[in-house]
PDB file of C-alpha atoms and ligand atoms in Angstrom:
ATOM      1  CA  UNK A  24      12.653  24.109 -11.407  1.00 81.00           C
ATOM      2  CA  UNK A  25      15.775  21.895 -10.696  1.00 86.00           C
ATOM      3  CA  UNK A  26      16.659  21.351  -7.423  1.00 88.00           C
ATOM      4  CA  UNK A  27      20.022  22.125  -5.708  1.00 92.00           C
ATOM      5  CA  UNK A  28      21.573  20.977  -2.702  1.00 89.00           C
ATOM      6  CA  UNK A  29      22.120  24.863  -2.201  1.00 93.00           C
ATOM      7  CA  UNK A  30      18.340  25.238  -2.864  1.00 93.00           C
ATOM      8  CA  UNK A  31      17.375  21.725  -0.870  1.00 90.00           C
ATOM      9  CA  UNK A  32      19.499  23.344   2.224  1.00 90.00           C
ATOM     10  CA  UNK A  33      17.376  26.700   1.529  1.00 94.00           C
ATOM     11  CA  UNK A  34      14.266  24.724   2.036  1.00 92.00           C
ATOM     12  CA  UNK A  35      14.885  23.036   5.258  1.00 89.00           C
ATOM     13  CA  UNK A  36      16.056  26.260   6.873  1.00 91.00           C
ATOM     14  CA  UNK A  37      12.531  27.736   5.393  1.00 94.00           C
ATOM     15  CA  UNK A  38      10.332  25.213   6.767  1.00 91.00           C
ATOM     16  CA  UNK A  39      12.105  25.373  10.272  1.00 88.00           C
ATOM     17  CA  UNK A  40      11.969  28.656  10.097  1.00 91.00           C
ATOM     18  CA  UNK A  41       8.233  29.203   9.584  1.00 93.00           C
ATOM     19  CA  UNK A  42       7.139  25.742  11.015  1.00 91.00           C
ATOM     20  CA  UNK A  43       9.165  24.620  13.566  1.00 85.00           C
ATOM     21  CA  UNK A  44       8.898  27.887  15.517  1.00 89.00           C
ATOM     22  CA  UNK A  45      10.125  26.550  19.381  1.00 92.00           C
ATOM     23  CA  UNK A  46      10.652  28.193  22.557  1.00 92.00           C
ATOM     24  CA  UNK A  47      14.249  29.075  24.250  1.00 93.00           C
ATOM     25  CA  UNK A  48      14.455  25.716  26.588  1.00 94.00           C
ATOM     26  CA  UNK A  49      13.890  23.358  23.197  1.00 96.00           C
ATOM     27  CA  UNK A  50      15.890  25.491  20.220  1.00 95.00           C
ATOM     28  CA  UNK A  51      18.531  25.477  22.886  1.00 97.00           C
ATOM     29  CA  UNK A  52      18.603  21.791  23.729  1.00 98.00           C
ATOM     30  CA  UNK A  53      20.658  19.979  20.976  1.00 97.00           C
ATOM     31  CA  UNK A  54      23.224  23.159  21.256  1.00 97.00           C
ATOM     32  CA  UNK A  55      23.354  22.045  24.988  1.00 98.00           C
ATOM     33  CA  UNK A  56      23.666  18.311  24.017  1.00 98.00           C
ATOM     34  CA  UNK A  57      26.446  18.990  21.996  1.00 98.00           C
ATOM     35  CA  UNK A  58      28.416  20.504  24.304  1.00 98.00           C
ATOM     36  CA  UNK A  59      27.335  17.446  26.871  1.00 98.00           C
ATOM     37  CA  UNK A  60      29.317  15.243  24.006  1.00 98.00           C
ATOM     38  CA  UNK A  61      26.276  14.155  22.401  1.00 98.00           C
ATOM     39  CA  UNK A  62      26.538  13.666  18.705  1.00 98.00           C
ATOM     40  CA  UNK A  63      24.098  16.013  16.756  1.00 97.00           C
ATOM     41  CA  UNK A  64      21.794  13.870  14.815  1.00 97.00           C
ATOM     42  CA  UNK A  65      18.203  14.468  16.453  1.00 98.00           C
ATOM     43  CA  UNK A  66      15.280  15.792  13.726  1.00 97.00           C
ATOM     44  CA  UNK A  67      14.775  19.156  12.696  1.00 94.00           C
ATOM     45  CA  UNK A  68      12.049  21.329  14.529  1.00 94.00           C
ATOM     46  CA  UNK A  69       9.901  21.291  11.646  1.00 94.00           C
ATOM     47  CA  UNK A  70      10.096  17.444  11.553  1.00 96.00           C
ATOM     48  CA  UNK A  71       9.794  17.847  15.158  1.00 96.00           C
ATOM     49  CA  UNK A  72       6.212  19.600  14.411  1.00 95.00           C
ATOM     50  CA  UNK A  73       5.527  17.317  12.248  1.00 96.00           C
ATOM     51  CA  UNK A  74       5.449  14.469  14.970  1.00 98.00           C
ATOM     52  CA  UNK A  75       3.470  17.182  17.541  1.00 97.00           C
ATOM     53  CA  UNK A  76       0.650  17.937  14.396  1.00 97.00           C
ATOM     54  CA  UNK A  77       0.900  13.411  13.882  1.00 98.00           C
ATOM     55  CA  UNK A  78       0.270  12.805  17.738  1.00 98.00           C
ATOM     56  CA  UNK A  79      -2.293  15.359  18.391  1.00 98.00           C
ATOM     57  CA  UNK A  80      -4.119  13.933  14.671  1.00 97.00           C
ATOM     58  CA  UNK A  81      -4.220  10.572  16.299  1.00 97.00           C
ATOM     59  CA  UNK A  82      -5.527  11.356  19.591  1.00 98.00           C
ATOM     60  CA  UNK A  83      -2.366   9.436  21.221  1.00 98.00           C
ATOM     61  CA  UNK A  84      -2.746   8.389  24.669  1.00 98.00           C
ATOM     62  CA  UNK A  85       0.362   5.655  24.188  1.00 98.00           C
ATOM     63  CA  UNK A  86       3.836   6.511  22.317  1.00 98.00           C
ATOM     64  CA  UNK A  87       6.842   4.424  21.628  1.00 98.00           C
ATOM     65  CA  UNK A  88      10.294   6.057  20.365  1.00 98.00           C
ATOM     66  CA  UNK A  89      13.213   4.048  19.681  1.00 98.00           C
ATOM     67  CA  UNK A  90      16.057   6.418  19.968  1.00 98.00           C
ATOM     68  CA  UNK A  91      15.793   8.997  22.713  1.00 98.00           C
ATOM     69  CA  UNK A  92      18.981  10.729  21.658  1.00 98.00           C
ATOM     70  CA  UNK A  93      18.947  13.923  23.905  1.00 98.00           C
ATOM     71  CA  UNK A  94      14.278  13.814  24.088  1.00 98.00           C
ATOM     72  CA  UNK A  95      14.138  16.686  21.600  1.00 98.00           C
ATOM     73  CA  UNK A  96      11.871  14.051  19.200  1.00 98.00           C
ATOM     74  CA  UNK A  97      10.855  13.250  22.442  1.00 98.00           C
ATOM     75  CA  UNK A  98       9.817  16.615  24.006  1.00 98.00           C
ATOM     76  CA  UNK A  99       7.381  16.959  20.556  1.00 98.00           C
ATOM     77  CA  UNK A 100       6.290  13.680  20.674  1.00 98.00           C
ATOM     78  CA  UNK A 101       5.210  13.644  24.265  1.00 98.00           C
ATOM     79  CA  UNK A 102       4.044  17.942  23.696  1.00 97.00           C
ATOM     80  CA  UNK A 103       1.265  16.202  21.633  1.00 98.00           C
ATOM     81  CA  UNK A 104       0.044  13.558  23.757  1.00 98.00           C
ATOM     82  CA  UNK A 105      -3.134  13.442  25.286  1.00 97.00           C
ATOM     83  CA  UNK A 106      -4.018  14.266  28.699  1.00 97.00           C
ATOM     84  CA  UNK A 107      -3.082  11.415  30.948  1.00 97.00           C
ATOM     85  CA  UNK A 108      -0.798   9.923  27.797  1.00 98.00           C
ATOM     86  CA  UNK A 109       2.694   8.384  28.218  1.00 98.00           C
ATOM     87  CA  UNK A 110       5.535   8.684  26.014  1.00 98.00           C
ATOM     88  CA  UNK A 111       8.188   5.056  26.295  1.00 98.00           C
ATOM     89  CA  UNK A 112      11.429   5.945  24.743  1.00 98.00           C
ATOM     90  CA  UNK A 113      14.291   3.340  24.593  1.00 98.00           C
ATOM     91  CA  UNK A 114      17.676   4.363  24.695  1.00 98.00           C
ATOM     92  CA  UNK A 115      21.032   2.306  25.319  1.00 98.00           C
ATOM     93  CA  UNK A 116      23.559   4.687  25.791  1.00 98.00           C
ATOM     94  CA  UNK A 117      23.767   6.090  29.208  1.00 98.00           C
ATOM     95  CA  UNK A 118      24.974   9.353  28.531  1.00 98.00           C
ATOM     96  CA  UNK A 119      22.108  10.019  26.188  1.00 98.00           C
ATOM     97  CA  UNK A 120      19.322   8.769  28.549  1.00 98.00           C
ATOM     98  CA  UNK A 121      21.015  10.483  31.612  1.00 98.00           C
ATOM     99  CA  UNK A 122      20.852  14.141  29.102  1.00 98.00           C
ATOM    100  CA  UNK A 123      17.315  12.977  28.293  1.00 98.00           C
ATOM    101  CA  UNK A 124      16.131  12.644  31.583  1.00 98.00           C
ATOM    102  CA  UNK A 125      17.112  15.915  32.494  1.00 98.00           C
ATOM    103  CA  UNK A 126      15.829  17.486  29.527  1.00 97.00           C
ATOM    104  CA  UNK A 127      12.098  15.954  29.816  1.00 98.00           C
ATOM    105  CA  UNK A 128      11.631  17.184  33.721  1.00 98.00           C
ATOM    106  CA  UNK A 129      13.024  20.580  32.868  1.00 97.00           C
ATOM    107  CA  UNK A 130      10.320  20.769  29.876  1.00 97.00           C
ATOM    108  CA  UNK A 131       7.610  19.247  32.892  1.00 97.00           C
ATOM    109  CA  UNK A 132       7.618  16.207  30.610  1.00 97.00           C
ATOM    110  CA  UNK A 133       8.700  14.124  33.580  1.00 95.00           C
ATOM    111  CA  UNK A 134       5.507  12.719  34.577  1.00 96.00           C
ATOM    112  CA  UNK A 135       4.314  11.603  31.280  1.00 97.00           C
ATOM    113  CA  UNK A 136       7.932   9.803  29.425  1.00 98.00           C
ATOM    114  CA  UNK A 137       9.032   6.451  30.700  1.00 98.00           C
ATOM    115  CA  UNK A 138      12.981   6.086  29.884  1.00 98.00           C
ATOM    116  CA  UNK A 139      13.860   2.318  29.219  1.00 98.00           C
ATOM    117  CA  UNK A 140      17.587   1.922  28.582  1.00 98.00           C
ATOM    118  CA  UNK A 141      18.247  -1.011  26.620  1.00 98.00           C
ATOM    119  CA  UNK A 142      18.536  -1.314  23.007  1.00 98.00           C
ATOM    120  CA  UNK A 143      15.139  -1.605  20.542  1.00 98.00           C
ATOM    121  CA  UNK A 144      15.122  -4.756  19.072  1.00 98.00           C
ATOM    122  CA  UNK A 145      15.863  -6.465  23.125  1.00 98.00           C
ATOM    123  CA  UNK A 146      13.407  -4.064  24.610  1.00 98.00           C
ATOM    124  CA  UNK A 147      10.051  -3.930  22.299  1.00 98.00           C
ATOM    125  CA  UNK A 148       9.161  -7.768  22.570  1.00 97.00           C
ATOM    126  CA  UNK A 149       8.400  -7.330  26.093  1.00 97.00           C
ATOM    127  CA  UNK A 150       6.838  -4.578  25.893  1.00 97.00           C
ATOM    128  CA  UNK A 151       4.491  -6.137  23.622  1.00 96.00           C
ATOM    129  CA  UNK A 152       3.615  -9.062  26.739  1.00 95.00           C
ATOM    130  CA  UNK A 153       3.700  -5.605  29.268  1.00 97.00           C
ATOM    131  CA  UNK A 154       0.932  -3.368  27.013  1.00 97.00           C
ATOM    132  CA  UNK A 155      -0.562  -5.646  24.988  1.00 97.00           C
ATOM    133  CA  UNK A 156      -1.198  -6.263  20.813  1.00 97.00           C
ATOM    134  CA  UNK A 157      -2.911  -3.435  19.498  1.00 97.00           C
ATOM    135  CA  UNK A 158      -1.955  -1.326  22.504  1.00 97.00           C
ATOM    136  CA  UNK A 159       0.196   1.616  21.128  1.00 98.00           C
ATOM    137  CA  UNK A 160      -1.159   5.239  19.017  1.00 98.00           C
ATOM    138  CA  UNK A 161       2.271   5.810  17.689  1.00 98.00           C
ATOM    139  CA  UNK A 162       5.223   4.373  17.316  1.00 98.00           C
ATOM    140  CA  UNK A 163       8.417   6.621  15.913  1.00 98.00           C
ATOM    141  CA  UNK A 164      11.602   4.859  14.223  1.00 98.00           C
ATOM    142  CA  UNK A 165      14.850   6.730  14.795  1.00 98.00           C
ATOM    143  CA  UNK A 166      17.546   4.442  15.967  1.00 98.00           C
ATOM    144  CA  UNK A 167      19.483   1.886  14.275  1.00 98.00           C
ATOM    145  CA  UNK A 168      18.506   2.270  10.199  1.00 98.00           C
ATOM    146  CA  UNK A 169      19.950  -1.278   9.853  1.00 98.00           C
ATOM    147  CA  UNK A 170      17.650  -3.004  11.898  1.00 98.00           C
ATOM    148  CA  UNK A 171      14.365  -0.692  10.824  1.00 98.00           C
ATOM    149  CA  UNK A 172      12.950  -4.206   9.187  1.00 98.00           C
ATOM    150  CA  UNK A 173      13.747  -5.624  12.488  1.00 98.00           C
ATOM    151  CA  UNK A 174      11.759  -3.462  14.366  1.00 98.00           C
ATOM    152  CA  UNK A 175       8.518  -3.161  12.046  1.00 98.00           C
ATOM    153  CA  UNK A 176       7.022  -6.888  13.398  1.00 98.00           C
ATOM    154  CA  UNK A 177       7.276  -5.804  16.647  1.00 98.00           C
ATOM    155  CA  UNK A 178       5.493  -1.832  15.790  1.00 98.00           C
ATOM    156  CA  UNK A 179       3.072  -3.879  13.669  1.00 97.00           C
ATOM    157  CA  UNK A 180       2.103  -5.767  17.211  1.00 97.00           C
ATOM    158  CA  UNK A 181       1.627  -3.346  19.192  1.00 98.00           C
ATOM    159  CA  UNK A 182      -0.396  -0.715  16.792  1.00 98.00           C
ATOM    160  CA  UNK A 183      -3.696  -0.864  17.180  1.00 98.00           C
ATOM    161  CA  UNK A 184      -5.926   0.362  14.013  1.00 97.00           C
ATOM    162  CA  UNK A 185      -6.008   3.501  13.002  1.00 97.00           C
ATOM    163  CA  UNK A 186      -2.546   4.006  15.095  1.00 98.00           C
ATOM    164  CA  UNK A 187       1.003   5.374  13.005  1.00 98.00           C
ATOM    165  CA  UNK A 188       3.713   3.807  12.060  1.00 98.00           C
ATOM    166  CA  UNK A 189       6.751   6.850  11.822  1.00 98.00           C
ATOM    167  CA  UNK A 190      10.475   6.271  10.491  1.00 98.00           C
ATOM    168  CA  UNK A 191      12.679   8.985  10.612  1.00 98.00           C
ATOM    169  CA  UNK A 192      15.753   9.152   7.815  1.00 98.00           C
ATOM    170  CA  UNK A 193      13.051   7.335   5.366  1.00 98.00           C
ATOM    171  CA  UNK A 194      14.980   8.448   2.251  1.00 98.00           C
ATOM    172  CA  UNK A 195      18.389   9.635   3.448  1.00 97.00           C
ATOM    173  CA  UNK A 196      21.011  10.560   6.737  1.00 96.00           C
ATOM    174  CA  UNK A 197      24.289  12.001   7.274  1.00 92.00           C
ATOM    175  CA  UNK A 198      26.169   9.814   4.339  1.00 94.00           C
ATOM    176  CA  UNK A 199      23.512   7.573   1.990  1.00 97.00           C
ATOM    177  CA  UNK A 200      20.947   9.132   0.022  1.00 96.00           C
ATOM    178  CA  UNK A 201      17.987   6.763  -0.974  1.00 97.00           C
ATOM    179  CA  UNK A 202      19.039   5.942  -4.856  1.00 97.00           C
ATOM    180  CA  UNK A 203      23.047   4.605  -4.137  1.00 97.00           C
ATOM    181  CA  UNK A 204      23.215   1.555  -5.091  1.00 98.00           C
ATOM    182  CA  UNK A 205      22.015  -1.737  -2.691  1.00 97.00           C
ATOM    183  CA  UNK A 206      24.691  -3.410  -0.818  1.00 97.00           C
ATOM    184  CA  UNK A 207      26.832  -0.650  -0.257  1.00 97.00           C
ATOM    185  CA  UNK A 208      25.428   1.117   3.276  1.00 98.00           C
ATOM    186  CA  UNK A 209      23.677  -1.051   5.372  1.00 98.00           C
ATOM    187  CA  UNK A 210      21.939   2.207   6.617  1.00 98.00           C
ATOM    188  CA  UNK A 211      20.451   3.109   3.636  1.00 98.00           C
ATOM    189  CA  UNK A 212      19.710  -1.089   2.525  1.00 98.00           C
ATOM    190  CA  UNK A 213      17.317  -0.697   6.097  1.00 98.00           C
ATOM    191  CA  UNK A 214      15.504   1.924   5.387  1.00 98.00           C
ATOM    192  CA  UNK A 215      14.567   0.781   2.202  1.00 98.00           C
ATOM    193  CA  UNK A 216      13.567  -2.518   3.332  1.00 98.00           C
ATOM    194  CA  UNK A 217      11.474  -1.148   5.979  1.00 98.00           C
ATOM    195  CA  UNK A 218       9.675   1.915   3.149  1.00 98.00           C
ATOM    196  CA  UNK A 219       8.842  -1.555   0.967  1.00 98.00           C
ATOM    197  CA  UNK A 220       8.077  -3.452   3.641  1.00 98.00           C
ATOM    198  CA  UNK A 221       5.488  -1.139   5.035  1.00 98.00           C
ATOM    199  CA  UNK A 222       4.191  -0.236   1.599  1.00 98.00           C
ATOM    200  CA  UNK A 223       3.494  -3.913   0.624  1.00 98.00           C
ATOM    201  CA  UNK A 224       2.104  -4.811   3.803  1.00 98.00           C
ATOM    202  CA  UNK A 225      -1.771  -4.709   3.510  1.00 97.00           C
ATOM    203  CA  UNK A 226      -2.720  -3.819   6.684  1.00 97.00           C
ATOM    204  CA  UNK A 227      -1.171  -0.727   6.612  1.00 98.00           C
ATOM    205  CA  UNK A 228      -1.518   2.836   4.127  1.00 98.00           C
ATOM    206  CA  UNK A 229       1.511   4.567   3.634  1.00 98.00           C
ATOM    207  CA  UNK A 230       3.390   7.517   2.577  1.00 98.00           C
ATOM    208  CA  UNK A 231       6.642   9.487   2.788  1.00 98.00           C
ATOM    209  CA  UNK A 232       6.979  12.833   3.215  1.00 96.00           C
ATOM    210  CA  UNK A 233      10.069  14.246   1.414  1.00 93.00           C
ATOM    211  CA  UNK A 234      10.803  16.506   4.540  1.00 92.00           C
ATOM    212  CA  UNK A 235      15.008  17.111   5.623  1.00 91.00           C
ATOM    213  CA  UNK A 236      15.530  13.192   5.274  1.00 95.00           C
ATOM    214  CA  UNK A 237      12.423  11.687   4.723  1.00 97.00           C
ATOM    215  CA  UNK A 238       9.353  10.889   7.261  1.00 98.00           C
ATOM    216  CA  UNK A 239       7.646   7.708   6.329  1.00 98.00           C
ATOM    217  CA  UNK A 240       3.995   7.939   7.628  1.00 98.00           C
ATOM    218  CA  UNK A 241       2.079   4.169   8.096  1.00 98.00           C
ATOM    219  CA  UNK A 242      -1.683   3.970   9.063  1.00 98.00           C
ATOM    220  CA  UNK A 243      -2.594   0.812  10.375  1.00 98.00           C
ATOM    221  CA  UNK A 244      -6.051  -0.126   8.861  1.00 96.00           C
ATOM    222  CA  UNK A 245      -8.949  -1.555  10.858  1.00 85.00           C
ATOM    223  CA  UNK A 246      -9.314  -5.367  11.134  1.00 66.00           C
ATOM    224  CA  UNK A 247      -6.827  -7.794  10.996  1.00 53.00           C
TER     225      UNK A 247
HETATM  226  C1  SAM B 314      19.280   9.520  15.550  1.00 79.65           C
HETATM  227  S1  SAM B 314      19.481   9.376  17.258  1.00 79.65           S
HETATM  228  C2  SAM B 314      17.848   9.688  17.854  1.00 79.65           C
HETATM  229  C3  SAM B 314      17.463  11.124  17.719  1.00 79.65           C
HETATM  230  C4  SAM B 314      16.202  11.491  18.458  1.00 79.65           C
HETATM  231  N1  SAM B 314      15.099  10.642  18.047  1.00 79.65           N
HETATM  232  C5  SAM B 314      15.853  12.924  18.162  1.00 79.65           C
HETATM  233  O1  SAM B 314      15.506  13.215  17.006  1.00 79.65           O
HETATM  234  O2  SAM B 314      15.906  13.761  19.075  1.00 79.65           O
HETATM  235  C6  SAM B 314      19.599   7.641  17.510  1.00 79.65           C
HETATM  236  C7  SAM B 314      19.674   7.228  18.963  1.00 79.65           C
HETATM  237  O3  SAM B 314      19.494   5.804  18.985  1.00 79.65           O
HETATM  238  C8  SAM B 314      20.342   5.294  19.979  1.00 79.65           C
HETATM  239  N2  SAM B 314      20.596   3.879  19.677  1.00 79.65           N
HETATM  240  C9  SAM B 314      21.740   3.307  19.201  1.00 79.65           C
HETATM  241  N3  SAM B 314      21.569   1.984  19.053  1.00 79.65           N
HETATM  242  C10 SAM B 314      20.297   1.722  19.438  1.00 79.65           C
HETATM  243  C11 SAM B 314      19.531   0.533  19.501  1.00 79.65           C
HETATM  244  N4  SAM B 314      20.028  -0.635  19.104  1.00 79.65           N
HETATM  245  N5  SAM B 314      18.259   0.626  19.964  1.00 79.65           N
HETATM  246  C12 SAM B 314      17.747   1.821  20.338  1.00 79.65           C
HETATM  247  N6  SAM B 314      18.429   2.976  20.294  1.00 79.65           N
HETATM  248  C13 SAM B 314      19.677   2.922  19.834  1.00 79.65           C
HETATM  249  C14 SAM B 314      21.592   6.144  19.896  1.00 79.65           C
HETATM  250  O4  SAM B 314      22.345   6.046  21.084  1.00 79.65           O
HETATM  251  C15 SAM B 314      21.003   7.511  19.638  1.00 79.65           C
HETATM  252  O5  SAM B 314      20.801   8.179  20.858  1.00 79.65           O
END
C-alpha cells in the first residue's frame, strides 16, 4: 500500500482521534494559544499520549522539557508523573511561559511544574550541579532542532539508567522532511545528528517511532 500525504494526513487525524482522546480545558488550549499570538507548533494529542503512556512506563518522579511552548507537552508530561513528581520546563520567550503558567494552574498542574525561563543549552548545565548526574526519569527534546546535538551531553548527564531520552520532530517539522539533502536546513541537519548520535552511543537503546513527525525514544542502559 503506497502512502500519500492525503493518506499520511488521514492517519494522524485517526490516531488523535482514537488515542489522543482529551478533555475540554486541554483540546481547547493550543486554539486558546493561538489566539494569545502563540505560534501553533506544540505535538499532537496522540503524541501527547504517547509522552503520558512513556512517563507513567518509567515510573517518573523527575521530568525535564526544553520547550514549554503553551504546557500542552507539558500538561501530558507532568499528567503522568508520579505522585510527589516535578515536571522543569525551560522556556525563553516570555509570552509563552507567561500562557504556560496559566495553563498548568488551571489544569492543577501548578504544584508539580517548575517554569525556568532561559534558553536550553544556558539553562541545563546548571541544572545538572542543582539535581545531580543520573538525577532525571525523562527528559523531552522540543525546542531548537539545531542545537538537539547540543543538548544530548547535557540529557545524557542527568539520565539516570533505565531513564528516556525523547526528541520530538525526530524525522520531520513544518518545512524539512528527514531524506532532503544535508546542508540545506539546519533544522533537519540537527535532528539527524542527534537520531545518529543517540543510536551510536552505547549507553543508550533506541528507536523512533514514525508518529506525526517522528518521536525518537532513548533508554539509557544500566552502568556506565
Ligand atoms: C515546538 S515549541 C514547543 C512545543 C511544546 N513542547 C508542545 O508540544 O506543547 C518550541 C518552544 O521552544 C522555545 N524555544 C525557542 N528557543 C529556545 C531555546 N534556545 N531553548 C529552549 N526553548 C526555546 C520556543 O519559544 C517555543 O515555545
Amino acid at each position: 500500500m503506497d502512502m500519500t500525504p492525503e493518506r499520511w494526513q488521514a492517519t494522524c487525524s485517526y490516531l488523535d482521534d482514537v488515542f489522543g482522546v482529551e478533555d475540554e480545558r486541554m483540546s481547547s488550549l493550543m486554539r486558546r494559544a493561538v489566539e494569545a499570538g502563540l505560534p501553533d507548533i506544540a505535538v499532537s494529542a496522540s503524541v501527547g499520549r504517547l509522552l503520558l503512556l512513556l512517563v507513567k512506563i518509567t515510573g517518573a518522579r523527575t521530568i525535564i522539557e526544553v520547550g514549554t511552548l503553551a504546557g500542552y507537552s507539558g500538561a501530558w508530561l507532568a499528567r503522568g508523573l508520579a505522585p510527589g513528581g516535578r515536571l522543569i520546563t525551560i522556556e525563553p520567550v516570555d509570552l509563552h511561559a507567561d500562557f504556560a503558567q496559566r495553563e498548568f494552574d488551571a489544569l492543577g498542574l501548578g504544584e508539580c511544574v517548575e517554569l525556568r525561563r532561559g534558553l536550553g543549552l544556558d539553562v541545563l548545565p546548571g541544572l545538572v550541579s542543582e539535581l545531580g548526574e543520573s538525577s532525571v526519569d525523562v527528559v523531552f527534546l522540543d525546542a531548537i532542532k539545531s542545537e538537539y546535538p547540543g543538548y544530548f551531553p547535557h540529557a545524557k548527564r542527568l539520565l539516570r539508567p533505565g531513564g528516556l531520552l525523547i526528541a520530538d520532530n525526530a524525522l520531520g517539522g513544518g518545512d524539512w522532511w528527514i531524506d532532503d539533502p544535508e546542508g540545506v536546513n539546519e533544522s533537519r541537519d540537527g535532528a539527524d545528528r542527534l537520531n545518529r548520535m543517540v543510536a551510536a552511543d552505547e549507553q543508550f537503546d533506541a528507536a523512533c517511532v514514525p508518529i506525526r513527525e517522528g518521536v525518537l525514544v532513548a533508554r539509557r542502559r544500566a552502568g556506565r
